[in-house]
Coordinates of C-alpha atoms in Angstrom, one line a residue:
X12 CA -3.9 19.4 -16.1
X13 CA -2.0 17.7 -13.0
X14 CA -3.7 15.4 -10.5
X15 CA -3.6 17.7 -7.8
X16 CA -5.5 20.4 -10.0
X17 CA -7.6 18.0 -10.7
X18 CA -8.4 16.9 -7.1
X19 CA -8.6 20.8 -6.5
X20 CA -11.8 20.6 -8.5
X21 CA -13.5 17.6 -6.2
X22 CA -16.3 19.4 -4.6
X23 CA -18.8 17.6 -3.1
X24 CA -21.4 19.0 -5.8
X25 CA -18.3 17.3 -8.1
X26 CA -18.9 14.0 -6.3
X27 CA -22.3 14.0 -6.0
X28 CA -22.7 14.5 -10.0
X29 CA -20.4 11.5 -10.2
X30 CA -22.2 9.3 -8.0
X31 CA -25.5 10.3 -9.8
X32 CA -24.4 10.3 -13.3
X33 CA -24.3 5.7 -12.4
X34 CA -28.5 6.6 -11.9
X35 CA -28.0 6.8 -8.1
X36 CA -29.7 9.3 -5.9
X37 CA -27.7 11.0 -3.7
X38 CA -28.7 12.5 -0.1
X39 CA -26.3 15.7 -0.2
X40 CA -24.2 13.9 2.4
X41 CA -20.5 13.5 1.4
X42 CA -17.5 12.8 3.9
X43 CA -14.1 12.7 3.4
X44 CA -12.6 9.5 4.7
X45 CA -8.8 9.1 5.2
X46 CA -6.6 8.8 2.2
X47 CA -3.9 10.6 0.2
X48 CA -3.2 8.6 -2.5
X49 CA -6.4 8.7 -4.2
X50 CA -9.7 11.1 -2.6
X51 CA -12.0 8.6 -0.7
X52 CA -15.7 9.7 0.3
X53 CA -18.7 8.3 2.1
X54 CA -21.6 9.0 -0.2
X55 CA -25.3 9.6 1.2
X56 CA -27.9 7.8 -1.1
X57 CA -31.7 8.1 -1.0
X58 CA -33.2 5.3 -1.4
X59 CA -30.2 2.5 0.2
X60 CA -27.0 2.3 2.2
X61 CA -24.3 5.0 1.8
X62 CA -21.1 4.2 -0.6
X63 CA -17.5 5.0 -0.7
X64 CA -16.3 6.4 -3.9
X65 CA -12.8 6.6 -4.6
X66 CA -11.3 9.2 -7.3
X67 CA -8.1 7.7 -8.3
X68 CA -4.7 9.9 -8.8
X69 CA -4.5 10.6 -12.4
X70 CA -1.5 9.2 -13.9
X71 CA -0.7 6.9 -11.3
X72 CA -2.2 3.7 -12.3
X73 CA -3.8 2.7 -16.0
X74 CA -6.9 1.9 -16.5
X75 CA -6.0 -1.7 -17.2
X76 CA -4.3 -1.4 -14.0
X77 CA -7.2 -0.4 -12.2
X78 CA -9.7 -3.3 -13.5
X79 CA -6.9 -5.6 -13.4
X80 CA -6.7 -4.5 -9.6
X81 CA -10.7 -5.0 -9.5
X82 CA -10.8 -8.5 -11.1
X83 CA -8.2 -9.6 -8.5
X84 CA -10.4 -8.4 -5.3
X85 CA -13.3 -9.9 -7.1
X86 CA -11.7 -13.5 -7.4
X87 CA -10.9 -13.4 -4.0
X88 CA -14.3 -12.2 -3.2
X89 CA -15.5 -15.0 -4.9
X90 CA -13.2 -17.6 -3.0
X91 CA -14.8 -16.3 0.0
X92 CA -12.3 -14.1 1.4
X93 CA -13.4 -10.7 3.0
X94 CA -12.6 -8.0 0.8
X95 CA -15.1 -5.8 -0.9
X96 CA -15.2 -5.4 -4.9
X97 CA -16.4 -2.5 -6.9
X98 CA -19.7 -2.0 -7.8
X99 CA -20.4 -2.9 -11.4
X100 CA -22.4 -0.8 -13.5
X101 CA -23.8 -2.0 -16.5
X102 CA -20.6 -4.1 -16.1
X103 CA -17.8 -1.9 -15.7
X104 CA -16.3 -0.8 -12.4
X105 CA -14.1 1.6 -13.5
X106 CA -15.7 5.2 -14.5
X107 CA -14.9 8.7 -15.8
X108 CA -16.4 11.9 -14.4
X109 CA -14.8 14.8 -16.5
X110 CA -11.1 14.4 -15.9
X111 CA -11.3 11.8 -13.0
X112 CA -12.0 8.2 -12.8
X113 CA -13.6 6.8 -10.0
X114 CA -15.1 3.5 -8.5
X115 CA -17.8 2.7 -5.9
X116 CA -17.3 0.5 -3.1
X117 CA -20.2 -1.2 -0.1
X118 CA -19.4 0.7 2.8
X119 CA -18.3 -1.8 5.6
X120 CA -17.2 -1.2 9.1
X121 CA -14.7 -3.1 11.3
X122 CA -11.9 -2.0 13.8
X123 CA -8.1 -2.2 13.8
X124 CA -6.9 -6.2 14.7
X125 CA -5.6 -7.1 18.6
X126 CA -2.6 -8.0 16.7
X127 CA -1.4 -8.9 20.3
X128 CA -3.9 -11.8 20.4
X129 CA -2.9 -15.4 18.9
X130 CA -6.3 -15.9 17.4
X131 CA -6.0 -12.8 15.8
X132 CA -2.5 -13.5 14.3
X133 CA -3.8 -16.9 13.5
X134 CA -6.7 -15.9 11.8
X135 CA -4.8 -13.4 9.3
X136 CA -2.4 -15.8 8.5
X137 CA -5.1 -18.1 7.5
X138 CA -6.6 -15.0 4.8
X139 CA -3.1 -14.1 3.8
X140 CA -2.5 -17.9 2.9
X141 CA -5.9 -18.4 0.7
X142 CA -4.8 -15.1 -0.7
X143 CA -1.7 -16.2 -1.7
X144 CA -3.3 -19.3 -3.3
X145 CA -5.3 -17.4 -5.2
X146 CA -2.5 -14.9 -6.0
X147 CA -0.6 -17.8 -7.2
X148 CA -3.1 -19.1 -9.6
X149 CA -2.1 -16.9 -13.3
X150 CA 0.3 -13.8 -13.2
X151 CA -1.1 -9.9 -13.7
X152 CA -0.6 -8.6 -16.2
X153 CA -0.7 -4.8 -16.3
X154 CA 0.2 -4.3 -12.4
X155 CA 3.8 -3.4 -12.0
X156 CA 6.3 -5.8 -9.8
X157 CA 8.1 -5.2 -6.8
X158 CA 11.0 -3.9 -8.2
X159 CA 14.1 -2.1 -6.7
X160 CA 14.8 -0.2 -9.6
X161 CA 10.9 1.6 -8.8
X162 CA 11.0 1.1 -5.7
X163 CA 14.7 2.2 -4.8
X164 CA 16.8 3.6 -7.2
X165 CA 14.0 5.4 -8.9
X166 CA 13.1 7.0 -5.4
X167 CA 16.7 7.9 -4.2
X168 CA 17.5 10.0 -7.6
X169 CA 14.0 11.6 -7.0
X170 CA 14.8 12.7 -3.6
X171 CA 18.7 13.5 -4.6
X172 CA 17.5 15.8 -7.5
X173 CA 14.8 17.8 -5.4
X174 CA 15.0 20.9 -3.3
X175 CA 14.4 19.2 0.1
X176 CA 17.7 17.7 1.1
X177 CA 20.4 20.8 2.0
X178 CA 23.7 20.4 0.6
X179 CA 25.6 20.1 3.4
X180 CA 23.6 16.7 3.3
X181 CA 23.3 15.9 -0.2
X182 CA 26.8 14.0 -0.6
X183 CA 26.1 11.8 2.3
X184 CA 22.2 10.9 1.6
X185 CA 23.5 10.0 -2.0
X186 CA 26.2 7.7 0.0
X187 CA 24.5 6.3 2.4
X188 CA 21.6 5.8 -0.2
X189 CA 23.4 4.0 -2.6
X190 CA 25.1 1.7 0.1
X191 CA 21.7 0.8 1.5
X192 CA 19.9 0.0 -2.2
X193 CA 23.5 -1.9 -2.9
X194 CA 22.7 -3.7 0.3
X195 CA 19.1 -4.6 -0.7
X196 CA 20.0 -5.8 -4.3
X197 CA 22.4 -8.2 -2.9
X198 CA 19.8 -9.8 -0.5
X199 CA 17.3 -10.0 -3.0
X200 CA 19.9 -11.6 -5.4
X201 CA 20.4 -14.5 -2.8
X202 CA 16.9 -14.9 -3.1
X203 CA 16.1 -15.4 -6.6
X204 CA 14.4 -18.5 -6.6
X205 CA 11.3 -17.0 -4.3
X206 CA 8.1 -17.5 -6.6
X207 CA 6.4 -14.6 -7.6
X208 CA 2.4 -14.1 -7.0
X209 CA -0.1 -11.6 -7.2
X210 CA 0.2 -9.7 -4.0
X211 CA -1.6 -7.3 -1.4
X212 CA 0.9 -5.8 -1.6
X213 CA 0.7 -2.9 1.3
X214 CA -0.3 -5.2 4.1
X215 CA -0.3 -2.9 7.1
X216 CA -2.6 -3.3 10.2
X217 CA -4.1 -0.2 8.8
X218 CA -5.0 -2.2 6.0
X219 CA -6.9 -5.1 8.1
X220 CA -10.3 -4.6 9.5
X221 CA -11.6 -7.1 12.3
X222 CA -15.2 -7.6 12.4
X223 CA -17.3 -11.0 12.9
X224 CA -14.7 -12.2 14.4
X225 CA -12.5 -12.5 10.8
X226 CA -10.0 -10.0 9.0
X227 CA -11.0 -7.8 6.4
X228 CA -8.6 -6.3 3.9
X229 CA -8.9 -3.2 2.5
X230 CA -7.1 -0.9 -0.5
X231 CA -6.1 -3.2 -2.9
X232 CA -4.2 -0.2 -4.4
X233 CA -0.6 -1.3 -4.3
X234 CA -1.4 -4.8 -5.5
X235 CA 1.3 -6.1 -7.4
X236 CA 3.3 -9.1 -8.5
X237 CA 6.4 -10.4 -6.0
X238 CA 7.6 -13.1 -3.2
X239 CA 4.9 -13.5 -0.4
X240 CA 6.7 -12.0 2.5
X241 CA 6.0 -8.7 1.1
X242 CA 2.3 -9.4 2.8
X243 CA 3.9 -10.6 6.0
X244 CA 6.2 -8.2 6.8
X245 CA 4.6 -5.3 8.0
X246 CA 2.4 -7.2 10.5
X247 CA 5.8 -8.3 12.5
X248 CA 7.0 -6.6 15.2
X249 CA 10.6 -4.8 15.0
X250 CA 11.7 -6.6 17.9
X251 CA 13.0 -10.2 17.2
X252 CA 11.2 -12.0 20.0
X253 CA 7.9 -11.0 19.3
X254 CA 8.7 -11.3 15.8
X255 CA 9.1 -14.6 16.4
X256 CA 5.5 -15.4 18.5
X257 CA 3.8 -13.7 16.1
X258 CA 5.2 -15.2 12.8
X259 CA 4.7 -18.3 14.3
X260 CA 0.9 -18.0 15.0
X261 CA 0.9 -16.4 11.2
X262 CA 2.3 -19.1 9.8
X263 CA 0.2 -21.6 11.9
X264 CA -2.6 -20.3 9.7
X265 CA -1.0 -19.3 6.3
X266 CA 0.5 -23.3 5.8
X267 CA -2.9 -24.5 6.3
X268 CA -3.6 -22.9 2.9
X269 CA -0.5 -22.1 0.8
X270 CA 3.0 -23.1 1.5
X271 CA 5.5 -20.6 2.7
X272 CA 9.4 -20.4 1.6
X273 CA 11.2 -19.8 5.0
X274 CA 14.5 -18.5 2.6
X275 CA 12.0 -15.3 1.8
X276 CA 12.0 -14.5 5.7
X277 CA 15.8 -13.7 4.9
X278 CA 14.6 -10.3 2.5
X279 CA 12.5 -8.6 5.4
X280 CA 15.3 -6.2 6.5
X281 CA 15.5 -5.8 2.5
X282 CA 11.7 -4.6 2.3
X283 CA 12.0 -2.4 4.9
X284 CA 14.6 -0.8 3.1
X285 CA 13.1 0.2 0.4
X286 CA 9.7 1.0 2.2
X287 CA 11.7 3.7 4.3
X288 CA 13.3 5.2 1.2
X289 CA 10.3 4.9 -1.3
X290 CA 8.0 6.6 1.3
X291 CA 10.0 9.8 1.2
X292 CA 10.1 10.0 -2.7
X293 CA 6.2 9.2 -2.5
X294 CA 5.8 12.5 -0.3
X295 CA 8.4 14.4 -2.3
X296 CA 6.4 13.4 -5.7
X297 CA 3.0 14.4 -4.1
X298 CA 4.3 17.9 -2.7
X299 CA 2.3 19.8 -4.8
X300 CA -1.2 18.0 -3.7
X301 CA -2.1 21.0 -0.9
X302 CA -3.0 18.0 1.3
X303 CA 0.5 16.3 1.9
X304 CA 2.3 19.8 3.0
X305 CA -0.6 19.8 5.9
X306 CA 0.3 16.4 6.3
X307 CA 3.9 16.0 6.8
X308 CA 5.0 19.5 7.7
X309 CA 8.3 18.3 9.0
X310 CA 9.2 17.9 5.4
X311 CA 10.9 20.8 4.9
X312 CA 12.7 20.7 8.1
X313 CA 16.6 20.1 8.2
X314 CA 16.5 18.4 11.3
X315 CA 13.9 15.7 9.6
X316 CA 16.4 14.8 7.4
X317 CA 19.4 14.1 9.7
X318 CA 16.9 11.8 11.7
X319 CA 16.0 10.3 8.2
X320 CA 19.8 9.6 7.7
X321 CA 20.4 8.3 10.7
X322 CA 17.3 5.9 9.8
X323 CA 19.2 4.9 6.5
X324 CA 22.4 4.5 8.5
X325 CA 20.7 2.5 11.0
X326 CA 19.4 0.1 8.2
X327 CA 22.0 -0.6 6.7
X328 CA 23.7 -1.2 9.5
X329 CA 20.7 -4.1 9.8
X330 CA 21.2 -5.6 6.1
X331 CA 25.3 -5.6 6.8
X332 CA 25.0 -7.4 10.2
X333 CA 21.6 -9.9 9.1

């Protein structure tokens, strides 16, 4: 049975008999909250506050994957960052309701960061630096590593040997594709020295909560092993002078708890690379889920992908000249 057949059978009577089977009580209330990747609900429960329960993708991650994912929030839990573990259940966080495994979560609220204010920027360098510490400590073990062969190559070949891209494109995507990951590998082969660390790992302001006047991280999900500016990169602006304000407050926080190489500033043109090519192959690999034709319609649009190869172009055009 695929994942998305299995999804398909995620009613909320499904969810609810989930939640209960742990001995909870639920209220009838479920709500869909906003994911793809994985189906994320808010849970009604009788007698306390509401949960979230997240159904993971089958066949995306391990189990050990999953707990080692877990035991990595709860350390940083412990070290008194703001994240939010699993619930543990007779001691396990990781569950099984027929096909699907699943894990409960403490619903907590927050709003998106003024990543326009210093403070802010300040603030989340100062997480992302006691993160790092922490990530820095012992190695995973089961969680894969940023990688350009999975992240890359992997994704190009998936892309080149689907239905989506015409033919009258195909030659030049496969060009322009390869020139780009060639690009990447030789800017992450004159950084080789960056130390490796457990990771985030999809560090996006959609990722960062602000409440109490502190970031909160979310969706641990993509938590891997790899150099540190993989967590810093997405919160920069595209346009060099702000880029430089704001790594500056970020930094002003970050080196009050773990150092930072400066040389790994040199592979953000590389990251985004690969983000903008693995993000396609993650929509191409997820077609079949009903939700992600709804999602990106444009998909199958010819005119999407000459402005994604003018994207790829324009990249590499960034990695030659950097």
């Amino acid at each position: 049975m695929t994942g998305e057949a299995d999804f398909r059978t995620l009613t909320p009577e499904a969810v609810i008999d989930a939640v209960e089977s742990l001995g909870l009580r639920a209220d009838g209330r479920v709500l869909a909250l906003n994911s793809y990747e994985n189906r994320v609900l808010r849970v009604g429960l009788e007698d306390s506050a509401p949960v979230v329960a997240k159904f993971y993708r089958p066949a995306r991650w391990s189990d050990a994957q999953i707990r080692e994912e877990h035991a990595f929030v709860r350390e940083l839990h412990d070290e008194g960052l703001s994240v939010v573990p699993p619930l543990a259940f007779a001691g396990e966080t990781l569950h099984a309701h027929g096909t699907l495994r699943f894990a409960l979560f403490p619903l907590q609220g927050g709003h998106a960061p003024e990543m326009d204010r210093a403070d802010v920027r300040l603030a989340l360098g100062e997480t992302l630096g006691r993160l790092h510490a922490v990530g820095a400590r012992m190695p995973f073990r089961h969680r894969e590593s940023l990688e350009i062969d999975i992240l890359g190559w992997a994704s190009l070949d998936t892309l080149l040997e689907g239905p989506w891209i015409e033919p009258a494109l195909h030659d030049s995507f496969e060009d322009v594709g390869s020139a780009l990951l060639e690009a990447v590998e030789e800017r992450f082969a004159e950084s080789e020295g960056a130390i490796q660390r457990r990771l985030h790992g999809d560090l996006h302001p959609g990722n960062v909560l602000w409440r109490d006047d502190r970031p909160h991280l979310v969706d641990f999900d993509d938590a891997r092993t790899g150099p540190a500016v993989q967590d810093l990169w997405m919160l920069l602006d595209a346009e060099p002078r702000r880029r430089e304000t704001q790594l500056t407050d970020l930094m002003a926080g970050y080196e009050r708890f773990c150092e930072f190489d400066r040389g790994e500033l040199a592979l953000v043109e590389a990251l985004r690379a690969l983000r903008i090519v693995h993000f396609h192959a993650w929509i191409a690999r997820r077609w079949e889920d009903p939700a992600f034709p709804i999602a990106f319609p444009q998909f199958a649009d010819r005119t999407h992908w000459e402005r994604v190869l003018a994207e790829w172009r324009e990249q590499l055009s960034v990695l030659r000249e950097a």
